[in-house]
């Protein structure tokens, strides 16, 4: 049996969609979590033997290691079928990759707000929210709402929960913990997220997982 071990901070962050997929696939895995305080020592001792590029997450699959969260998402998605049922096409996969790549562009644009909000850097959070986050959020959510409505299945692509849905869900989950009006004014996003949260195995996981701010 294949042994999976995930190494990451004790946060949702970039690792949570991986944890969600393992849970939805009912696949056991080792979930090694460490604190910010422990990280410098771990990084010094385990780079590059484990942390190939000196960062997490890392997924160990037996004796192989995968770095880069999106590469891990795609590997786990392809392994467990979260890219859709067997009949789904390479085009569906490209659409999922497109959505996730678009999401990472958005994250890059609004990162200055998030680092201030999360307390990683000093700055005027309210000002950054008004001038940076809100206008970019509007474009991002209006585009996503268009995709969700056009697809008409409750999922962003196809007719089955995919790694793209879980990436968006995790992002929205983290951001609403930091900005409780994050989805206000975006009813299609609200419905979409609440449907995802209520998928049977996911609802159970979300209720039982450790509660983390980020
Ligand atoms: N592009 C990488 C970015 C990885 C990354 O920035 N990891 C952060 C945590 S979210 C990290 O390990 N930071 C600690 C460090 O750089 O020393 C990915 O998607 O995995």
PDB file of C-alpha atoms and ligand atoms in Angstrom:
ATOM      1  CA  UNK A   1       0.000   0.000   0.000  1.00  0.00           C
ATOM      2  CA  UNK A   2       1.286   3.451  -0.891  1.00  0.00           C
ATOM      3  CA  UNK A   3       2.360   5.580   2.073  1.00  0.00           C
ATOM      4  CA  UNK A   4       1.531   9.271   1.939  1.00  0.00           C
ATOM      5  CA  UNK A   5       3.062  11.811   4.326  1.00  0.00           C
ATOM      6  CA  UNK A   6       2.295  15.512   4.162  1.00  0.00           C
ATOM      7  CA  UNK A   7       4.697  17.995   5.772  1.00  0.00           C
ATOM      8  CA  UNK A   8       3.447  21.510   6.470  1.00  0.00           C
ATOM      9  CA  UNK A   9       2.859  24.171   9.096  1.00  0.00           C
ATOM     10  CA  UNK A  10       0.014  23.639  11.541  1.00  0.00           C
ATOM     11  CA  UNK A  11      -2.206  25.804   9.337  1.00  0.00           C
ATOM     12  CA  UNK A  12      -4.715  25.380   6.519  1.00  0.00           C
ATOM     13  CA  UNK A  13      -2.641  27.558   4.145  1.00  0.00           C
ATOM     14  CA  UNK A  14      -1.426  25.800   1.045  1.00  0.00           C
ATOM     15  CA  UNK A  15      -1.880  22.296   2.479  1.00  0.00           C
ATOM     16  CA  UNK A  16      -5.559  22.158   3.275  1.00  0.00           C
ATOM     17  CA  UNK A  17      -6.875  21.244  -0.201  1.00  0.00           C
ATOM     18  CA  UNK A  18      -4.516  18.233  -0.035  1.00  0.00           C
ATOM     19  CA  UNK A  19      -5.905  17.211   3.346  1.00  0.00           C
ATOM     20  CA  UNK A  20      -9.449  17.670   2.016  1.00  0.00           C
ATOM     21  CA  UNK A  21      -8.764  15.472  -0.992  1.00  0.00           C
ATOM     22  CA  UNK A  22      -7.274  12.693   1.123  1.00  0.00           C
ATOM     23  CA  UNK A  23     -10.311  12.868   3.346  1.00  0.00           C
ATOM     24  CA  UNK A  24     -12.787  12.822   0.458  1.00  0.00           C
ATOM     25  CA  UNK A  25     -10.913   9.881  -1.035  1.00  0.00           C
ATOM     26  CA  UNK A  26     -10.995   8.155   2.368  1.00  0.00           C
ATOM     27  CA  UNK A  27      -7.244   7.702   2.037  1.00  0.00           C
ATOM     28  CA  UNK A  28      -5.177   7.614   5.217  1.00  0.00           C
ATOM     29  CA  UNK A  29      -2.049   9.762   5.277  1.00  0.00           C
ATOM     30  CA  UNK A  30       0.422  11.062   7.834  1.00  0.00           C
ATOM     31  CA  UNK A  31      -0.205  14.715   8.553  1.00  0.00           C
ATOM     32  CA  UNK A  32       3.039  16.101   9.976  1.00  0.00           C
ATOM     33  CA  UNK A  33       2.446  19.631  11.244  1.00  0.00           C
ATOM     34  CA  UNK A  34       4.979  22.033  12.743  1.00  0.00           C
ATOM     35  CA  UNK A  35       4.927  25.506  14.256  1.00  0.00           C
ATOM     36  CA  UNK A  36       6.596  28.702  13.055  1.00  0.00           C
ATOM     37  CA  UNK A  37       8.908  28.405  16.073  1.00  0.00           C
ATOM     38  CA  UNK A  38      10.049  24.916  15.020  1.00  0.00           C
ATOM     39  CA  UNK A  39      10.467  25.791  11.354  1.00  0.00           C
ATOM     40  CA  UNK A  40      13.981  27.369  11.258  1.00  0.00           C
ATOM     41  CA  UNK A  41      15.532  24.241  12.784  1.00  0.00           C
ATOM     42  CA  UNK A  42      13.495  21.921  10.552  1.00  0.00           C
ATOM     43  CA  UNK A  43      14.393  23.962   7.490  1.00  0.00           C
ATOM     44  CA  UNK A  44      18.093  23.884   8.390  1.00  0.00           C
ATOM     45  CA  UNK A  45      18.154  20.124   9.006  1.00  0.00           C
ATOM     46  CA  UNK A  46      15.753  18.911   6.316  1.00  0.00           C
ATOM     47  CA  UNK A  47      16.575  21.085   3.299  1.00  0.00           C
ATOM     48  CA  UNK A  48      17.092  19.840   0.655  1.00  0.00           C
ATOM     49  CA  UNK A  49      16.782  16.207   1.786  1.00  0.00           C
ATOM     50  CA  UNK A  50      13.035  16.602   2.387  1.00  0.00           C
ATOM     51  CA  UNK A  51      12.121  20.255   1.776  1.00  0.00           C
ATOM     52  CA  UNK A  52      13.471  20.253  -1.761  1.00  0.00           C
ATOM     53  CA  UNK A  53      13.307  24.032  -2.180  1.00  0.00           C
ATOM     54  CA  UNK A  54      13.333  24.961   1.530  1.00  0.00           C
ATOM     55  CA  UNK A  55       9.559  25.433   1.740  1.00  0.00           C
ATOM     56  CA  UNK A  56       6.391  23.496   2.507  1.00  0.00           C
ATOM     57  CA  UNK A  57       4.176  21.786   1.694  1.00  0.00           C
ATOM     58  CA  UNK A  58       5.943  18.564   0.735  1.00  0.00           C
ATOM     59  CA  UNK A  59       4.143  15.357  -0.035  1.00  0.00           C
ATOM     60  CA  UNK A  60       6.100  12.146   0.403  1.00  0.00           C
ATOM     61  CA  UNK A  61       4.765   9.273  -1.638  1.00  0.00           C
ATOM     62  CA  UNK A  62       6.719   6.211  -0.497  1.00  0.00           C
ATOM     63  CA  UNK A  63      10.317   7.180  -1.277  1.00  0.00           C
ATOM     64  CA  UNK A  64       9.485  10.067  -3.655  1.00  0.00           C
ATOM     65  CA  UNK A  65       8.895  13.702  -2.720  1.00  0.00           C
ATOM     66  CA  UNK A  66       6.778  16.373  -4.380  1.00  0.00           C
ATOM     67  CA  UNK A  67       7.181  20.090  -3.627  1.00  0.00           C
ATOM     68  CA  UNK A  68       5.066  22.989  -4.928  1.00  0.00           C
ATOM     69  CA  UNK A  69       1.497  22.963  -3.682  1.00  0.00           C
ATOM     70  CA  UNK A  70      -0.156  23.071  -7.098  1.00  0.00           C
ATOM     71  CA  UNK A  71       1.905  20.139  -8.354  1.00  0.00           C
ATOM     72  CA  UNK A  72       0.806  18.238  -5.237  1.00  0.00           C
ATOM     73  CA  UNK A  73      -2.864  19.188  -5.761  1.00  0.00           C
ATOM     74  CA  UNK A  74      -2.734  17.941  -9.331  1.00  0.00           C
ATOM     75  CA  UNK A  75      -0.960  14.737  -8.388  1.00  0.00           C
ATOM     76  CA  UNK A  76      -3.458  13.926  -5.628  1.00  0.00           C
ATOM     77  CA  UNK A  77      -6.395  14.996  -7.825  1.00  0.00           C
ATOM     78  CA  UNK A  78      -5.244  12.761 -10.652  1.00  0.00           C
ATOM     79  CA  UNK A  79      -4.517   9.883  -8.286  1.00  0.00           C
ATOM     80  CA  UNK A  80      -7.923   9.961  -6.601  1.00  0.00           C
ATOM     81  CA  UNK A  81     -10.130  11.182  -9.404  1.00  0.00           C
ATOM     82  CA  UNK A  82     -10.884  14.705  -8.262  1.00  0.00           C
ATOM     83  CA  UNK A  83     -10.354  15.864 -11.809  1.00  0.00           C
ATOM     84  CA  UNK A  84     -13.752  14.368 -12.572  1.00  0.00           C
ATOM     85  CA  UNK A  85     -15.228  11.005 -13.546  1.00  0.00           C
ATOM     86  CA  UNK A  86     -13.345   8.866 -15.999  1.00  0.00           C
ATOM     87  CA  UNK A  87     -15.310  10.281 -18.934  1.00  0.00           C
ATOM     88  CA  UNK A  88     -14.192  13.816 -18.236  1.00  0.00           C
ATOM     89  CA  UNK A  89     -11.825  15.269 -20.716  1.00  0.00           C
ATOM     90  CA  UNK A  90      -8.392  16.813 -20.904  1.00  0.00           C
ATOM     91  CA  UNK A  91     -10.300  20.010 -21.687  1.00  0.00           C
ATOM     92  CA  UNK A  92     -12.033  19.850 -18.276  1.00  0.00           C
ATOM     93  CA  UNK A  93      -8.636  19.429 -16.652  1.00  0.00           C
ATOM     94  CA  UNK A  94      -7.295  22.415 -18.561  1.00  0.00           C
ATOM     95  CA  UNK A  95     -10.303  24.447 -17.379  1.00  0.00           C
ATOM     96  CA  UNK A  96      -9.601  23.458 -13.756  1.00  0.00           C
ATOM     97  CA  UNK A  97      -5.935  24.367 -14.135  1.00  0.00           C
ATOM     98  CA  UNK A  98      -7.008  27.657 -15.702  1.00  0.00           C
ATOM     99  CA  UNK A  99      -9.233  28.522 -12.721  1.00  0.00           C
ATOM    100  CA  UNK A 100      -6.517  27.653 -10.205  1.00  0.00           C
ATOM    101  CA  UNK A 101      -3.894  29.608 -12.157  1.00  0.00           C
ATOM    102  CA  UNK A 102      -6.288  32.573 -12.293  1.00  0.00           C
ATOM    103  CA  UNK A 103      -6.756  32.271  -8.529  1.00  0.00           C
ATOM    104  CA  UNK A 104      -2.978  32.379  -7.969  1.00  0.00           C
ATOM    105  CA  UNK A 105      -2.781  35.542 -10.114  1.00  0.00           C
ATOM    106  CA  UNK A 106      -5.461  37.066  -7.907  1.00  0.00           C
ATOM    107  CA  UNK A 107      -3.597  36.054  -4.732  1.00  0.00           C
ATOM    108  CA  UNK A 108      -0.433  37.692  -6.022  1.00  0.00           C
ATOM    109  CA  UNK A 109      -2.349  40.907  -6.716  1.00  0.00           C
ATOM    110  CA  UNK A 110      -3.901  41.163  -3.264  1.00  0.00           C
ATOM    111  CA  UNK A 111      -0.999  39.700  -1.250  1.00  0.00           C
ATOM    112  CA  UNK A 112      -0.040  43.074   0.243  1.00  0.00           C
ATOM    113  CA  UNK A 113      -3.446  43.289   1.944  1.00  0.00           C
ATOM    114  CA  UNK A 114      -3.241  39.751   3.302  1.00  0.00           C
ATOM    115  CA  UNK A 115       0.241  40.038   4.805  1.00  0.00           C
ATOM    116  CA  UNK A 116      -0.838  43.159   6.681  1.00  0.00           C
ATOM    117  CA  UNK A 117      -4.175  41.673   7.738  1.00  0.00           C
ATOM    118  CA  UNK A 118      -2.536  38.464   8.946  1.00  0.00           C
ATOM    119  CA  UNK A 119      -0.016  40.492  10.946  1.00  0.00           C
ATOM    120  CA  UNK A 120       3.053  39.387   8.976  1.00  0.00           C
ATOM    121  CA  UNK A 121       3.907  43.027   8.135  1.00  0.00           C
ATOM    122  CA  UNK A 122       2.875  46.449   9.427  1.00  0.00           C
ATOM    123  CA  UNK A 123       0.623  48.611   7.212  1.00  0.00           C
ATOM    124  CA  UNK A 124      -2.740  50.319   6.798  1.00  0.00           C
ATOM    125  CA  UNK A 125      -5.078  47.360   6.463  1.00  0.00           C
ATOM    126  CA  UNK A 126      -8.224  49.383   5.867  1.00  0.00           C
ATOM    127  CA  UNK A 127      -6.641  51.445   3.145  1.00  0.00           C
ATOM    128  CA  UNK A 128      -5.269  48.336   1.406  1.00  0.00           C
ATOM    129  CA  UNK A 129      -8.661  46.694   1.662  1.00  0.00           C
ATOM    130  CA  UNK A 130     -10.341  49.633  -0.075  1.00  0.00           C
ATOM    131  CA  UNK A 131      -7.744  50.307  -2.730  1.00  0.00           C
ATOM    132  CA  UNK A 132      -6.335  46.855  -3.409  1.00  0.00           C
ATOM    133  CA  UNK A 133      -8.451  43.980  -2.137  1.00  0.00           C
ATOM    134  CA  UNK A 134     -11.973  45.192  -2.881  1.00  0.00           C
ATOM    135  CA  UNK A 135     -11.510  46.203  -6.536  1.00  0.00           C
ATOM    136  CA  UNK A 136      -9.581  43.016  -7.346  1.00  0.00           C
ATOM    137  CA  UNK A 137     -12.031  40.875  -5.408  1.00  0.00           C
ATOM    138  CA  UNK A 138     -14.875  42.368  -7.489  1.00  0.00           C
ATOM    139  CA  UNK A 139     -13.281  41.350 -10.785  1.00  0.00           C
ATOM    140  CA  UNK A 140     -12.288  37.934  -9.431  1.00  0.00           C
ATOM    141  CA  UNK A 141     -15.681  37.026  -7.970  1.00  0.00           C
ATOM    142  CA  UNK A 142     -17.649  38.422 -10.909  1.00  0.00           C
ATOM    143  CA  UNK A 143     -15.611  36.235 -13.237  1.00  0.00           C
ATOM    144  CA  UNK A 144     -15.975  33.159 -11.025  1.00  0.00           C
ATOM    145  CA  UNK A 145     -19.721  33.737 -10.655  1.00  0.00           C
ATOM    146  CA  UNK A 146     -20.006  33.795 -14.458  1.00  0.00           C
ATOM    147  CA  UNK A 147     -18.230  30.424 -14.677  1.00  0.00           C
ATOM    148  CA  UNK A 148     -20.343  28.847 -11.956  1.00  0.00           C
ATOM    149  CA  UNK A 149     -23.596  30.052 -13.535  1.00  0.00           C
ATOM    150  CA  UNK A 150     -22.565  28.920 -16.996  1.00  0.00           C
ATOM    151  CA  UNK A 151     -21.504  25.464 -15.753  1.00  0.00           C
ATOM    152  CA  UNK A 152     -24.818  25.094 -13.926  1.00  0.00           C
ATOM    153  CA  UNK A 153     -23.750  22.033 -11.890  1.00  0.00           C
ATOM    154  CA  UNK A 154     -22.805  23.672  -8.607  1.00  0.00           C
ATOM    155  CA  UNK A 155     -19.129  23.070  -9.414  1.00  0.00           C
ATOM    156  CA  UNK A 156     -16.681  25.396 -11.098  1.00  0.00           C
ATOM    157  CA  UNK A 157     -15.897  22.822 -13.811  1.00  0.00           C
ATOM    158  CA  UNK A 158     -17.721  19.612 -14.611  1.00  0.00           C
ATOM    159  CA  UNK A 159     -20.213  17.754 -12.501  1.00  0.00           C
ATOM    160  CA  UNK A 160     -18.081  16.514  -9.623  1.00  0.00           C
ATOM    161  CA  UNK A 161     -16.073  18.202  -6.909  1.00  0.00           C
ATOM    162  CA  UNK A 162     -12.565  18.885  -8.190  1.00  0.00           C
ATOM    163  CA  UNK A 163      -9.313  20.229  -6.857  1.00  0.00           C
ATOM    164  CA  UNK A 164     -10.298  23.599  -8.330  1.00  0.00           C
ATOM    165  CA  UNK A 165     -13.418  23.733  -6.105  1.00  0.00           C
ATOM    166  CA  UNK A 166     -11.394  22.713  -3.050  1.00  0.00           C
ATOM    167  CA  UNK A 167      -8.715  25.313  -3.766  1.00  0.00           C
ATOM    168  CA  UNK A 168     -11.354  28.040  -3.979  1.00  0.00           C
ATOM    169  CA  UNK A 169     -13.205  26.750  -0.927  1.00  0.00           C
ATOM    170  CA  UNK A 170     -10.037  26.753   1.168  1.00  0.00           C
ATOM    171  CA  UNK A 171      -9.138  30.252   0.036  1.00  0.00           C
ATOM    172  CA  UNK A 172     -12.604  31.623   0.814  1.00  0.00           C
ATOM    173  CA  UNK A 173     -12.649  29.809   4.123  1.00  0.00           C
ATOM    174  CA  UNK A 174      -9.355  31.372   5.196  1.00  0.00           C
ATOM    175  CA  UNK A 175     -10.217  34.833   3.934  1.00  0.00           C
ATOM    176  CA  UNK A 176     -13.646  34.947   5.578  1.00  0.00           C
ATOM    177  CA  UNK A 177     -11.902  34.148   8.872  1.00  0.00           C
ATOM    178  CA  UNK A 178      -9.899  37.337   8.337  1.00  0.00           C
ATOM    179  CA  UNK A 179     -12.617  39.441   6.689  1.00  0.00           C
ATOM    180  CA  UNK A 180     -16.100  38.261   7.560  1.00  0.00           C
ATOM    181  CA  UNK A 181     -17.743  40.267   4.762  1.00  0.00           C
ATOM    182  CA  UNK A 182     -15.526  38.703   2.137  1.00  0.00           C
ATOM    183  CA  UNK A 183     -18.440  37.177   0.212  1.00  0.00           C
ATOM    184  CA  UNK A 184     -20.939  39.966   0.830  1.00  0.00           C
ATOM    185  CA  UNK A 185     -22.493  41.089  -2.447  1.00  0.00           C
ATOM    186  CA  UNK A 186     -21.595  37.841  -4.219  1.00  0.00           C
ATOM    187  CA  UNK A 187     -24.641  35.567  -3.814  1.00  0.00           C
ATOM    188  CA  UNK A 188     -23.561  32.993  -6.378  1.00  0.00           C
ATOM    189  CA  UNK A 189     -20.259  32.569  -4.524  1.00  0.00           C
ATOM    190  CA  UNK A 190     -22.143  32.248  -1.235  1.00  0.00           C
ATOM    191  CA  UNK A 191     -24.387  29.480  -2.609  1.00  0.00           C
ATOM    192  CA  UNK A 192     -21.464  27.745  -4.272  1.00  0.00           C
ATOM    193  CA  UNK A 193     -19.400  27.679  -1.088  1.00  0.00           C
ATOM    194  CA  UNK A 194     -22.256  26.576   1.102  1.00  0.00           C
ATOM    195  CA  UNK A 195     -23.071  23.693  -1.274  1.00  0.00           C
ATOM    196  CA  UNK A 196     -19.437  22.574  -1.221  1.00  0.00           C
ATOM    197  CA  UNK A 197     -19.275  22.806   2.571  1.00  0.00           C
ATOM    198  CA  UNK A 198     -22.293  20.517   2.735  1.00  0.00           C
ATOM    199  CA  UNK A 199     -20.943  17.705   0.601  1.00  0.00           C
ATOM    200  CA  UNK A 200     -21.338  14.723   2.940  1.00  0.00           C
ATOM    201  CA  UNK A 201     -17.716  13.679   3.560  1.00  0.00           C
ATOM    202  CA  UNK A 202     -16.492  17.253   3.424  1.00  0.00           C
ATOM    203  CA  UNK A 203     -19.029  18.513   5.944  1.00  0.00           C
ATOM    204  CA  UNK A 204     -17.823  15.872   8.396  1.00  0.00           C
ATOM    205  CA  UNK A 205     -14.173  16.772   7.793  1.00  0.00           C
ATOM    206  CA  UNK A 206     -14.757  20.521   8.169  1.00  0.00           C
ATOM    207  CA  UNK A 207     -16.570  19.973  11.447  1.00  0.00           C
ATOM    208  CA  UNK A 208     -13.830  17.773  12.897  1.00  0.00           C
ATOM    209  CA  UNK A 209     -10.596  19.325  11.648  1.00  0.00           C
ATOM    210  CA  UNK A 210      -8.441  21.511  13.907  1.00  0.00           C
ATOM    211  CA  UNK A 211      -9.663  25.111  13.881  1.00  0.00           C
ATOM    212  CA  UNK A 212      -6.943  27.384  12.484  1.00  0.00           C
ATOM    213  CA  UNK A 213      -6.942  31.099  11.661  1.00  0.00           C
ATOM    214  CA  UNK A 214      -5.155  30.739   8.345  1.00  0.00           C
TER     215      UNK A 214
HETATM  216  N1  LIG B   1       5.131  28.083  -4.655  1.00  0.00           N
HETATM  217  C1  LIG B   1       5.276  27.366  -3.416  1.00  0.00           C
HETATM  218  C2  LIG B   1       5.329  28.362  -2.284  1.00  0.00           C
HETATM  219  C3  LIG B   1       5.626  27.672  -0.973  1.00  0.00           C
HETATM  220  C4  LIG B   1       5.634  28.624   0.199  1.00  0.00           C
HETATM  221  O1  LIG B   1       5.659  29.863   0.051  1.00  0.00           O
HETATM  222  N2  LIG B   1       5.626  28.028   1.401  1.00  0.00           N
HETATM  223  C5  LIG B   1       5.668  28.796   2.613  1.00  0.00           C
HETATM  224  C6  LIG B   1       4.482  28.440   3.513  1.00  0.00           C
HETATM  225  S1  LIG B   1       2.949  28.778   2.728  1.00  0.00           S
HETATM  226  C7  LIG B   1       6.917  28.433   3.383  1.00  0.00           C
HETATM  227  O2  LIG B   1       7.337  27.293   3.416  1.00  0.00           O
HETATM  228  N3  LIG B   1       7.511  29.436   4.034  1.00  0.00           N
HETATM  229  C8  LIG B   1       8.660  29.257   4.894  1.00  0.00           C
HETATM  230  C9  LIG B   1       9.946  29.653   4.237  1.00  0.00           C
HETATM  231  O3  LIG B   1       9.952  30.117   3.068  1.00  0.00           O
HETATM  232  O4  LIG B   1      10.992  29.525   4.899  1.00  0.00           O
HETATM  233  C10 LIG B   1       4.102  26.384  -3.254  1.00  0.00           C
HETATM  234  O5  LIG B   1       3.036  26.650  -3.814  1.00  0.00           O
HETATM  235  O6  LIG B   1       4.265  25.351  -2.596  1.00  0.00           O
END
